CSV table of C-alpha atoms and ligand atoms in Angstrom, one decimal:
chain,number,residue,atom,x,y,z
A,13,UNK,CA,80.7,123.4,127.1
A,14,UNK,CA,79.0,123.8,130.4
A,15,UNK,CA,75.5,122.9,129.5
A,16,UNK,CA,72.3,125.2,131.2
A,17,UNK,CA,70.7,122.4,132.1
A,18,UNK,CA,71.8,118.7,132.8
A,19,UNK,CA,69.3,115.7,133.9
A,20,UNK,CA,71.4,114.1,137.2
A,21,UNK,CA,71.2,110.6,135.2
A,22,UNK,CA,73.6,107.8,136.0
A,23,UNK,CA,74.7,104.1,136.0
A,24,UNK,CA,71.5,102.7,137.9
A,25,UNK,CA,69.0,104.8,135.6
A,26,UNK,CA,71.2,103.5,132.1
A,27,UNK,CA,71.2,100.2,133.1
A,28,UNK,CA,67.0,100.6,134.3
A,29,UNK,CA,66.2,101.9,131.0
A,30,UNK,CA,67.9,98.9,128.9
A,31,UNK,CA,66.3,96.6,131.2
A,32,UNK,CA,62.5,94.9,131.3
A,33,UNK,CA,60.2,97.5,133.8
A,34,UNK,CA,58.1,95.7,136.5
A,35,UNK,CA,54.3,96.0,134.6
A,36,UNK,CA,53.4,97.4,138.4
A,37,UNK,CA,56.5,100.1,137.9
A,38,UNK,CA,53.6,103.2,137.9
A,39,UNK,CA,52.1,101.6,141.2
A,40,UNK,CA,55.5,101.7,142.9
A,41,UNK,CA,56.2,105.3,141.7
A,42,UNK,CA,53.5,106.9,143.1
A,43,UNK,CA,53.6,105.2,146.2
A,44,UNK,CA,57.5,106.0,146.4
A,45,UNK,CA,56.1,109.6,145.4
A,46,UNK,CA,53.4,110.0,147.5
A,47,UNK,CA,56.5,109.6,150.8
A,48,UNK,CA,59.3,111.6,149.0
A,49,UNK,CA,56.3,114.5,149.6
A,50,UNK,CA,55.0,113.3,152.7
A,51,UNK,CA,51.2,113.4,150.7
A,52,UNK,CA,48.7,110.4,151.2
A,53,UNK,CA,48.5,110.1,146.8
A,54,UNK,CA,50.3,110.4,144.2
A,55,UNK,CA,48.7,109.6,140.6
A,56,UNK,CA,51.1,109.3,137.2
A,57,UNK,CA,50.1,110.8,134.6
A,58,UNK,CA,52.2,110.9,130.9
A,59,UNK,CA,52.6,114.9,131.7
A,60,UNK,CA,52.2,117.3,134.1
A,61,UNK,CA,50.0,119.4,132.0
A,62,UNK,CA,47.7,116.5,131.8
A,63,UNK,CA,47.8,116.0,135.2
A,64,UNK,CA,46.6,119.6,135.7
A,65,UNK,CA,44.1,119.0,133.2
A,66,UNK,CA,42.4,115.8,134.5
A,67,UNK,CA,42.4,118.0,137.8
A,68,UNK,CA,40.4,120.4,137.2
A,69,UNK,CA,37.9,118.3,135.4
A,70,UNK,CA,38.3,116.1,138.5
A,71,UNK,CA,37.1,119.1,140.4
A,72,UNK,CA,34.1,119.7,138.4
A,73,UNK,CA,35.3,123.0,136.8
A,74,UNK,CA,33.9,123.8,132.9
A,75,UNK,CA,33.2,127.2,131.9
A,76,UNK,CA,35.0,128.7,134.6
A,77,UNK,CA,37.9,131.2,135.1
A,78,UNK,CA,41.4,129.2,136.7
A,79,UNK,CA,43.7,132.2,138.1
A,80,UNK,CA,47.4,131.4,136.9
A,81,UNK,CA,50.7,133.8,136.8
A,82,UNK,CA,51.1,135.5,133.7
A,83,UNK,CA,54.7,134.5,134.3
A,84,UNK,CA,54.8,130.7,134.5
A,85,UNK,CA,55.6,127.9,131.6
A,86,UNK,CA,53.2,128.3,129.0
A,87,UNK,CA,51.3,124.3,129.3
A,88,UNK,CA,49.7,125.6,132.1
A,89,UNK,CA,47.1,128.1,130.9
A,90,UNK,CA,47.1,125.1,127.4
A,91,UNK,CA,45.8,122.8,130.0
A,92,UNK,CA,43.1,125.3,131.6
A,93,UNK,CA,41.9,125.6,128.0
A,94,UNK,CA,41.9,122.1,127.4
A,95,UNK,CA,40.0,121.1,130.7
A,96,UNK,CA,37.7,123.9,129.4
A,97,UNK,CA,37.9,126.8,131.6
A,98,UNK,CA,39.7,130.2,131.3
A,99,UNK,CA,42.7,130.9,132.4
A,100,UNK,CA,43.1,134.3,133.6
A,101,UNK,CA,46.6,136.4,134.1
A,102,UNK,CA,48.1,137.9,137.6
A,103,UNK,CA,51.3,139.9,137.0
A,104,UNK,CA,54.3,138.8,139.4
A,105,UNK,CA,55.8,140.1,142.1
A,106,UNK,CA,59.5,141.9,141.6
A,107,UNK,CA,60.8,139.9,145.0
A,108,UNK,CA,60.6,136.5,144.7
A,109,UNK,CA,59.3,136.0,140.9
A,110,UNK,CA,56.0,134.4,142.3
A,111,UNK,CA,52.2,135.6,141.2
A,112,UNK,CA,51.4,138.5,143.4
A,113,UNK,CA,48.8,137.7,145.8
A,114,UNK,CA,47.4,140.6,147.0
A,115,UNK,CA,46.6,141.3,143.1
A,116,UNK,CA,44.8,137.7,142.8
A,117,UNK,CA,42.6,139.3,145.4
A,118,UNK,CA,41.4,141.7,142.8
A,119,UNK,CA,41.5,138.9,140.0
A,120,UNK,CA,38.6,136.7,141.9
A,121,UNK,CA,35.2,136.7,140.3
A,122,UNK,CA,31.9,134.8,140.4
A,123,UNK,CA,33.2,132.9,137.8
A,124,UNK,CA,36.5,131.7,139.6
A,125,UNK,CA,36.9,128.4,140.3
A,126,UNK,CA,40.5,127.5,141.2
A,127,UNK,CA,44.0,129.2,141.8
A,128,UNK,CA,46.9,128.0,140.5
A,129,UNK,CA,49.9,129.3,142.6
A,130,UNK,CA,53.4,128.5,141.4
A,131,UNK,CA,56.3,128.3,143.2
A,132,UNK,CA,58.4,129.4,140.6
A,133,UNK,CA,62.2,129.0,140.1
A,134,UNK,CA,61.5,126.9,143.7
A,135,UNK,CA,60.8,129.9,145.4
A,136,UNK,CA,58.1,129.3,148.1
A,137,UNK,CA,54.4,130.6,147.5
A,138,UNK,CA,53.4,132.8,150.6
A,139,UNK,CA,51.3,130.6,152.6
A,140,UNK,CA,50.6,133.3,154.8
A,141,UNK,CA,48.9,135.5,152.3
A,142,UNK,CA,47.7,132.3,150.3
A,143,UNK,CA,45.8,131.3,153.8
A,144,UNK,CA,44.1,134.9,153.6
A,145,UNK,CA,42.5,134.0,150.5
A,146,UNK,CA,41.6,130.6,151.0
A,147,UNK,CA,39.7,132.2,154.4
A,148,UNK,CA,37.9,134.5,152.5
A,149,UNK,CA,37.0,132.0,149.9
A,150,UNK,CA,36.9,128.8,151.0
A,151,UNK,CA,34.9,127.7,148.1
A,152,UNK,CA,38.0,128.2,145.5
A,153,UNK,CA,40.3,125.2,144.8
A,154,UNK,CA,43.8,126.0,145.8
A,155,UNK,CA,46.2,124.0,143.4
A,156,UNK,CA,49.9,124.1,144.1
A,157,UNK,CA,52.1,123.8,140.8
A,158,UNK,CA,55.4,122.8,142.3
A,159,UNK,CA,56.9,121.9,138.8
A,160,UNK,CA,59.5,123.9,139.3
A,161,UNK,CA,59.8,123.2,143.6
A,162,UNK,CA,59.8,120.0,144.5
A,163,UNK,CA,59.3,119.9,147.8
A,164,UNK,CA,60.1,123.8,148.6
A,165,UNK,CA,59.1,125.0,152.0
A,166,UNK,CA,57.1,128.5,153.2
A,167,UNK,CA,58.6,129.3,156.9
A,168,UNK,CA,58.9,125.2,157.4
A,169,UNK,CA,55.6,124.3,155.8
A,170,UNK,CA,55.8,122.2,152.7
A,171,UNK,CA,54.3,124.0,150.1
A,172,UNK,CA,53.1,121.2,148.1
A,173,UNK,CA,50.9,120.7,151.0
A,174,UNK,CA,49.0,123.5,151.2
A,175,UNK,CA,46.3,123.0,148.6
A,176,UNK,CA,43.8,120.8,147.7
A,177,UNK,CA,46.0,119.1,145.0
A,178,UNK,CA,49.8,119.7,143.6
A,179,UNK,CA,51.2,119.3,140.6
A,180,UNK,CA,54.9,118.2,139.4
A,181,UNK,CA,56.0,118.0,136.0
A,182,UNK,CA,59.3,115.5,135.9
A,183,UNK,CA,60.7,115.9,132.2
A,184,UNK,CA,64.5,115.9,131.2
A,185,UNK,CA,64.6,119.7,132.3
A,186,UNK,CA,63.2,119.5,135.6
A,187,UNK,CA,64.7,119.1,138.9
A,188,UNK,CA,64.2,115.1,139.2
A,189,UNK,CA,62.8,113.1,135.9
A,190,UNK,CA,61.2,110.2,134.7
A,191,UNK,CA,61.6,110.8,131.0
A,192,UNK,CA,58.6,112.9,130.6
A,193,UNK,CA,55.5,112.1,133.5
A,194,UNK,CA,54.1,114.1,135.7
A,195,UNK,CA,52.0,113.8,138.7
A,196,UNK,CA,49.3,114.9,141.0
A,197,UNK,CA,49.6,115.1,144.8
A,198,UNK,CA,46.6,115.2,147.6
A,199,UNK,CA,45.8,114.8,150.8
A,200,UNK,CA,42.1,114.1,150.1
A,201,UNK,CA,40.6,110.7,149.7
A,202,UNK,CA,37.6,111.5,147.3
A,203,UNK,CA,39.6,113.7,145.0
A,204,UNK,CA,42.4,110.6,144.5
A,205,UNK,CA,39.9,108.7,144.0
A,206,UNK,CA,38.3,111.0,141.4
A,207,UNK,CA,41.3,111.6,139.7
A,208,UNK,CA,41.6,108.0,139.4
A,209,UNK,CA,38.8,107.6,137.6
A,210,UNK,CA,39.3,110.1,135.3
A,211,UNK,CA,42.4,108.7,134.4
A,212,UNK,CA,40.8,105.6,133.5
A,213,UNK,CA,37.9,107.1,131.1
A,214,UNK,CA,40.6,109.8,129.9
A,215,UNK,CA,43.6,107.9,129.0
A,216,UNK,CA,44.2,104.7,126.9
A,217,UNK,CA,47.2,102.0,128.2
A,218,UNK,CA,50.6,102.6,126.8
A,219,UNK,CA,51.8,100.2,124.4
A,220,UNK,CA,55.7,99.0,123.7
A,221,UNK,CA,55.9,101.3,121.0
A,222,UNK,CA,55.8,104.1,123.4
A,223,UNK,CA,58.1,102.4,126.0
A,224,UNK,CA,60.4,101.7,123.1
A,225,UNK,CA,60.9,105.5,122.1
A,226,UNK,CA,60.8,106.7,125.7
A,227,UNK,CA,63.9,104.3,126.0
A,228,UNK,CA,65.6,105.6,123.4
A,229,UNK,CA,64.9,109.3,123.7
A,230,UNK,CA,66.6,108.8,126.9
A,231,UNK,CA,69.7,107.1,125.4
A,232,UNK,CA,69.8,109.9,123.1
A,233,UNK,CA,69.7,112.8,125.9
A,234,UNK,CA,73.0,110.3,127.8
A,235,UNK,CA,74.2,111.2,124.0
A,236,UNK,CA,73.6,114.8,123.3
A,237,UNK,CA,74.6,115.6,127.2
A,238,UNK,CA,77.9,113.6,127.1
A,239,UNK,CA,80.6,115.9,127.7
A,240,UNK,CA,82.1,115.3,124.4
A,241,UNK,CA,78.9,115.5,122.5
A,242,UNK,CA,77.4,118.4,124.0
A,243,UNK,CA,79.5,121.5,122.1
A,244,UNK,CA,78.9,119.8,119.5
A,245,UNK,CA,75.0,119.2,120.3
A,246,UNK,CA,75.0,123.4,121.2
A,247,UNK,CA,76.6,123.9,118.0
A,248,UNK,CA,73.7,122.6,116.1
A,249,UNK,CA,71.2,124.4,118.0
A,250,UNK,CA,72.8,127.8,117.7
A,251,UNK,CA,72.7,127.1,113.8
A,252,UNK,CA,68.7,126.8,114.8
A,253,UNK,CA,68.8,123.4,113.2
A,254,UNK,CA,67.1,121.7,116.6
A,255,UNK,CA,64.1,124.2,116.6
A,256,UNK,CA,61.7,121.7,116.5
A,257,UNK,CA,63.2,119.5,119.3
A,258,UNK,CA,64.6,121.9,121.4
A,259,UNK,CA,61.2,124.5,121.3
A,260,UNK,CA,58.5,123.1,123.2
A,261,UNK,CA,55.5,125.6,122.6
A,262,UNK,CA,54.3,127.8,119.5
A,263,UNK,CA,53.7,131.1,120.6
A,264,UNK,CA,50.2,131.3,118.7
A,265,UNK,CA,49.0,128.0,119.3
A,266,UNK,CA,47.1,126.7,122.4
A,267,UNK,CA,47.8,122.6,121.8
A,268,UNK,CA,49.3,119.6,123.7
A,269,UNK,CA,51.3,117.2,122.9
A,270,UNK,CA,50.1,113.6,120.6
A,271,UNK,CA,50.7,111.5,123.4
A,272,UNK,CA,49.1,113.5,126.0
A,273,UNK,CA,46.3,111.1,126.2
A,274,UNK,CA,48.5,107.7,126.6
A,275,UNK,CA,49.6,106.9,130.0
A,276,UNK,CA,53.1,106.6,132.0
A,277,UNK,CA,54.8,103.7,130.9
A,278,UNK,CA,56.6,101.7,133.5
A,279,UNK,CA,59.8,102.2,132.1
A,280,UNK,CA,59.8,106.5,133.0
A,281,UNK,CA,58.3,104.9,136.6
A,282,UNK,CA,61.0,103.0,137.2
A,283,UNK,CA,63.4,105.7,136.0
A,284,UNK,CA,61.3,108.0,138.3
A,285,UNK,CA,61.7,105.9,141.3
A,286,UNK,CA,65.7,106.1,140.5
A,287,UNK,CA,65.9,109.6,140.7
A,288,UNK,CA,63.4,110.1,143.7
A,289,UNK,CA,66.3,108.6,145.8
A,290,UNK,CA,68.9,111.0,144.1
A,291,UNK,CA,66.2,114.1,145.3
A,292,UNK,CA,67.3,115.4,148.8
A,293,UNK,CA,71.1,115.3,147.3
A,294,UNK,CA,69.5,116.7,144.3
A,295,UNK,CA,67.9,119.6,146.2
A,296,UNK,CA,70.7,119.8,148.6
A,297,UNK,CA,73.4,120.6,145.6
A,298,UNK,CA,71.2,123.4,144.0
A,299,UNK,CA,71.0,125.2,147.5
A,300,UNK,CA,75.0,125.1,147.3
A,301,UNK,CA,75.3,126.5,144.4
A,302,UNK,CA,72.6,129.1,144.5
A,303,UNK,CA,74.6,130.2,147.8
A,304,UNK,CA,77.9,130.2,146.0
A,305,UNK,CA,76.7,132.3,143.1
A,306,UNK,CA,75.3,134.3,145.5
A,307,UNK,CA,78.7,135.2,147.0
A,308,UNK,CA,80.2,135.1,144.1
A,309,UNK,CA,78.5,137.5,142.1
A,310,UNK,CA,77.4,140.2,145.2
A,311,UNK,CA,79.8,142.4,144.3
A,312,UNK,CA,78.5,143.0,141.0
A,313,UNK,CA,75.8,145.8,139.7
A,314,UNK,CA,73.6,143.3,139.0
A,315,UNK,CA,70.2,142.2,139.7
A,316,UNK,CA,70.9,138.6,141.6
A,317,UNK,CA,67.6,136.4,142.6
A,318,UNK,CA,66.8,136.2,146.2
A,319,UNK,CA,68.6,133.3,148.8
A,320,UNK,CA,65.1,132.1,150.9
A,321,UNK,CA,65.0,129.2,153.3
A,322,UNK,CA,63.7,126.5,151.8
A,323,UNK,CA,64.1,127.1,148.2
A,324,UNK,CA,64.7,124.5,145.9
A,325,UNK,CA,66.6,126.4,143.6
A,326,UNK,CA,64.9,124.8,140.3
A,327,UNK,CA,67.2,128.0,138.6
A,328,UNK,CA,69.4,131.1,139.7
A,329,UNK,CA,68.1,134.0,137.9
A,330,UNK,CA,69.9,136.9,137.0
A,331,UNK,CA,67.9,139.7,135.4
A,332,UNK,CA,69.9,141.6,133.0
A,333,UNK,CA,69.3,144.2,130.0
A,334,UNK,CA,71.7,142.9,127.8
A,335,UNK,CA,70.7,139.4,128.3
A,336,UNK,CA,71.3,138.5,124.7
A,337,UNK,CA,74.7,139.7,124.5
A,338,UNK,CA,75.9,137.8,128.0
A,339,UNK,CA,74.3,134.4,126.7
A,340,UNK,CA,76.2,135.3,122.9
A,341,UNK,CA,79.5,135.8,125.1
A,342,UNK,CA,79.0,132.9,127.1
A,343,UNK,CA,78.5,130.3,124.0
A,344,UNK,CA,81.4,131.6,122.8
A,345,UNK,CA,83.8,130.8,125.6
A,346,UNK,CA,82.4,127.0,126.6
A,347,UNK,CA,79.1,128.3,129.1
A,348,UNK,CA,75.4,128.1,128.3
A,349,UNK,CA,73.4,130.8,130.0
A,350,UNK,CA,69.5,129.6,130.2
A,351,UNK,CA,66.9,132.2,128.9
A,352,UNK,CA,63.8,130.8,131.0
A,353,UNK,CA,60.9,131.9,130.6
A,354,UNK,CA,61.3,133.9,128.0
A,355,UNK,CA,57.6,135.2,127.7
A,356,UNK,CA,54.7,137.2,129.2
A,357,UNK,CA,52.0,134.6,128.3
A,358,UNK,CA,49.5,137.4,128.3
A,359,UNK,CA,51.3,139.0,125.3
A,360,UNK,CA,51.8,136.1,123.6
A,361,UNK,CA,49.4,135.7,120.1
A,362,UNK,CA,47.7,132.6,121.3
A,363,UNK,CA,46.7,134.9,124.4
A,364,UNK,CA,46.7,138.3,124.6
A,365,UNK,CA,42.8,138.6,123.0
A,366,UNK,CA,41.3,136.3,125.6
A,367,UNK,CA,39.5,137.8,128.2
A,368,UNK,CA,41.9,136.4,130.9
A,369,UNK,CA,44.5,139.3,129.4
A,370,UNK,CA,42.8,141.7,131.2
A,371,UNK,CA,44.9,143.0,133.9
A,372,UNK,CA,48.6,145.2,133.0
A,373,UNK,CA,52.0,142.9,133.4
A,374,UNK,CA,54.7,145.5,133.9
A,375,UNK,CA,56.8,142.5,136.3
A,376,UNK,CA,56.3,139.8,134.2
A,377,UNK,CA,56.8,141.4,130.6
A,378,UNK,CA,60.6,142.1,132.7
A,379,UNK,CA,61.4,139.4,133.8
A,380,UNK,CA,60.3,137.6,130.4
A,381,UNK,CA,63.2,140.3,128.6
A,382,UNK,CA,65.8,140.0,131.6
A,383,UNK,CA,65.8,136.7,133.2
A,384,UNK,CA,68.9,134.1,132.2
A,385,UNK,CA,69.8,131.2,134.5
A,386,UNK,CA,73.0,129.8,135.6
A,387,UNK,CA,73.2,125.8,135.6
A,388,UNK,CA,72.6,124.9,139.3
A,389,UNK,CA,72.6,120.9,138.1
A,390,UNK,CA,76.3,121.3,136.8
A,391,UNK,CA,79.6,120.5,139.2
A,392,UNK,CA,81.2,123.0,141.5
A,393,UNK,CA,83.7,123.2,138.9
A,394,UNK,CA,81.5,124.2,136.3
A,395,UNK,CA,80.0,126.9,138.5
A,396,UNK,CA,83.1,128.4,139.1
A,397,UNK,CA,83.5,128.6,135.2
A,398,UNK,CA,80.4,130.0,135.2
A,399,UNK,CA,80.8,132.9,137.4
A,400,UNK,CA,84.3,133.5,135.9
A,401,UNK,CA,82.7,133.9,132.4
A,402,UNK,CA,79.9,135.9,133.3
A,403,UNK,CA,81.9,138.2,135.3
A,404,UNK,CA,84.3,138.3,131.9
A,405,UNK,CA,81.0,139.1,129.9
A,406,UNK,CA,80.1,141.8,132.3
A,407,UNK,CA,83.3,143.6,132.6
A,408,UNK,CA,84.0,143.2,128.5
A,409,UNK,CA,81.2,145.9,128.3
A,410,UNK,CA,78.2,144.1,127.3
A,411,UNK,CA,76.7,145.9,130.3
B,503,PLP,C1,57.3,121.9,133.3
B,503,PLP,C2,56.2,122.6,134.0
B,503,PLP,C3,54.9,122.1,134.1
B,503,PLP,C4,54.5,120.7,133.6
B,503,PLP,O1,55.1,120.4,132.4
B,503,PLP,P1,54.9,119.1,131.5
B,503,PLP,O2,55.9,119.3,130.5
B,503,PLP,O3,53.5,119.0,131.0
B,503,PLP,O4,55.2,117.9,132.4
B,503,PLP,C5,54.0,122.8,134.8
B,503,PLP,N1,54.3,124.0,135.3
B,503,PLP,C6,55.5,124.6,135.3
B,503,PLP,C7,55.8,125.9,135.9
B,503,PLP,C8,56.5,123.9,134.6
B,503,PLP,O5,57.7,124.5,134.5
């Protein structure tokens, strides 16, 4: 089974995680995180989504309106409502999958208080069009979620960069990991320092009860993506019998997760600072592959994802009416097609009374029924069984 994801894990993080973590393991992450992104500070948090929250509180924002994609992972607008502000929906644009920014133009009220642009799949946000924005509102905190980028570049410019803050989710699924963590980038002195703060009022310490299962849900994912284990582990979830492990949100529920509150412990830092020195060959591997799909697949009547300098590549997205039937054909002959992001938040229950709702989604609710990915973290081997089975799926009539 070729898996639709798999975390880049080896020998040094195994051994790290059955080993004793340095007590100052957090310290040396950030600072290791901070360079890897070329940003004066990083600050760990035990999610990205609390990063983001403890952001915008860092910024002084309550009771005001955060502009997010309607198209984007749904913890983001959870943590806008959690740092008590409002998030409010911009439909996408067809090119690139990214928030369209001339229609954030339209979005910004009296009551705005920050923009969260997302460079999502690893595309690049328009820092040319952001730019125009921030000059006619200077006032507006520009936050980058680069969850999904990881150091993607606009025309040379590191997007993470251009912002008053970034954020970076590093769970299992993402790009590089440190178990689950995320973390919040600037260049500004007073808001590092503000954030710091926060993190002290807003989180407790983590205890060895938490290390202990962080360690373990790790051995566990060695487990369930082990070559061997992993038909087996796809077997169970097509039965629907991993549901609650395997679905991360609720569609009518705006909540975070019990632990959001308890810090990073040193054991996901020092698996974090493991993989940061895996991320240019990381990054480096997913541009291959998106180009070899690419190629691979260009003479098909399909609807392929863009190839952009300085993509990151976080997934390759194909966008396909019959979605369902391609990912049924490939479980059934050894290849897992991703269906990310499945959604239009604005639609969802949890969402689609709230005043941010208020614009019409016609990109995004597309995307949400089209989109399924092709592993760009699998082997050039698996890729070629990749595009060999879609292309079977395709010409057996599904489309
Ligand atoms: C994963 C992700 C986040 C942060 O997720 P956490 O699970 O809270 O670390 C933020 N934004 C996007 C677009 C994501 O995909």
């Amino acid at each position: 089974m070729i898996p639709r994801f798999e975390p880049q894990l080896g020998w040094p993080e195994f051994f790290g995680v059955l080993t004793p973590a340095d007590p100052q393991a957090v310290n040396h992450f950030e600072t290791a995180f901070a360079e890897t992104m070329g940003q004066k500070h990083a600050i760990a948090f035990p999610h990205g989504r609390t990063g983001l929250m403890l952001l915008l509180e860092a910024l002084g924002l309550k009771g005001r309106e955060v502009i997010c994609p309607a198209y984007t992972c749904v913890v983001v607008p959870h943590a806008i409502v959690y740092s008590g502000n409002e998030p409010i929906f911009v439909d996408s644009q067809a090119c690139d999958f990214n928030m369209d920014l001339r229609q954030v133009k339209e979005a910004i009220t009296d009551k705005t208080g920050a923009i969260i642009t997302t460079s999502i799949f690893g595309y690049p946000v328009n820092l040319e069009q952001l730019d125009e924005i921030r000059m006619a509102h200077p006032h507006l905190a520009i936050i980058q979620d680069c969850a999904h980028s990881f150091g993607a570049e606009w025309q040379g410019q590191a997007v993470q960069r251009a912002g008053d803050a970034a954020i970076f989710g590093m769970n299992v699924s993402k790009i590089i990991t440190s178990i689950f963590g995320g973390v919040v980038t600037t260049d500004h002195d007073e808001l590092a320092k503000k954030m710091q703060t926060c993190r002290e009022q807003r989180t407790r310490a983590s205890g060895w009860n938490k290390a202990w299962r962080r360690r373990l849900y790790l051995l566990a994912i060695y487990v369930a993506f082990n070559h061997q284990c992993y038909g087996f582990v796809n077997y169970l979830d097509r039965l629907g019998l991993l549901g609650k492990l395997t679905k991360y949100y609720n569609d009518a529920v705006i909540d975070m997760p019990l632990d959001y509150l308890t810090q990073m412990t040193p054991v996901e830092a020092k698996i974090g600072c493991l993989q940061l020195a895996r991320y240019l060959q990381i990054v480096e591997h997913r541009r291959d592959l998106a180009v070899y799909y690419h190629r691979a697949l260009s003479d098909l009547a399909v609807h392929l994802p863009p190839l952009i300098d300085g993509a990151t590549y976080s997934h390759f997205v194909i966008q396909h009416e019959k979605r369902e039937q391609i990912i049924h054909y490939g479980a059934r002959h050894g290849v897992q097609f991703g269906r990310l992001i499945e959604y239009c938040i604005p639609d969802m229950a949890a969402y689609r009374s709230r005043p941010g709702a208020r614009f019409a989604y016609p990109v995004a609710r597309r995307m949400a029924q089209r989109a399924l990915n092709l592993s760009v973290s699998t082997t050039q081997r698996g890729a070629v069984r990749a595009v060999d089975t879609f292309r079977r799926a395709i010409a057996s009539g599904v489309a």
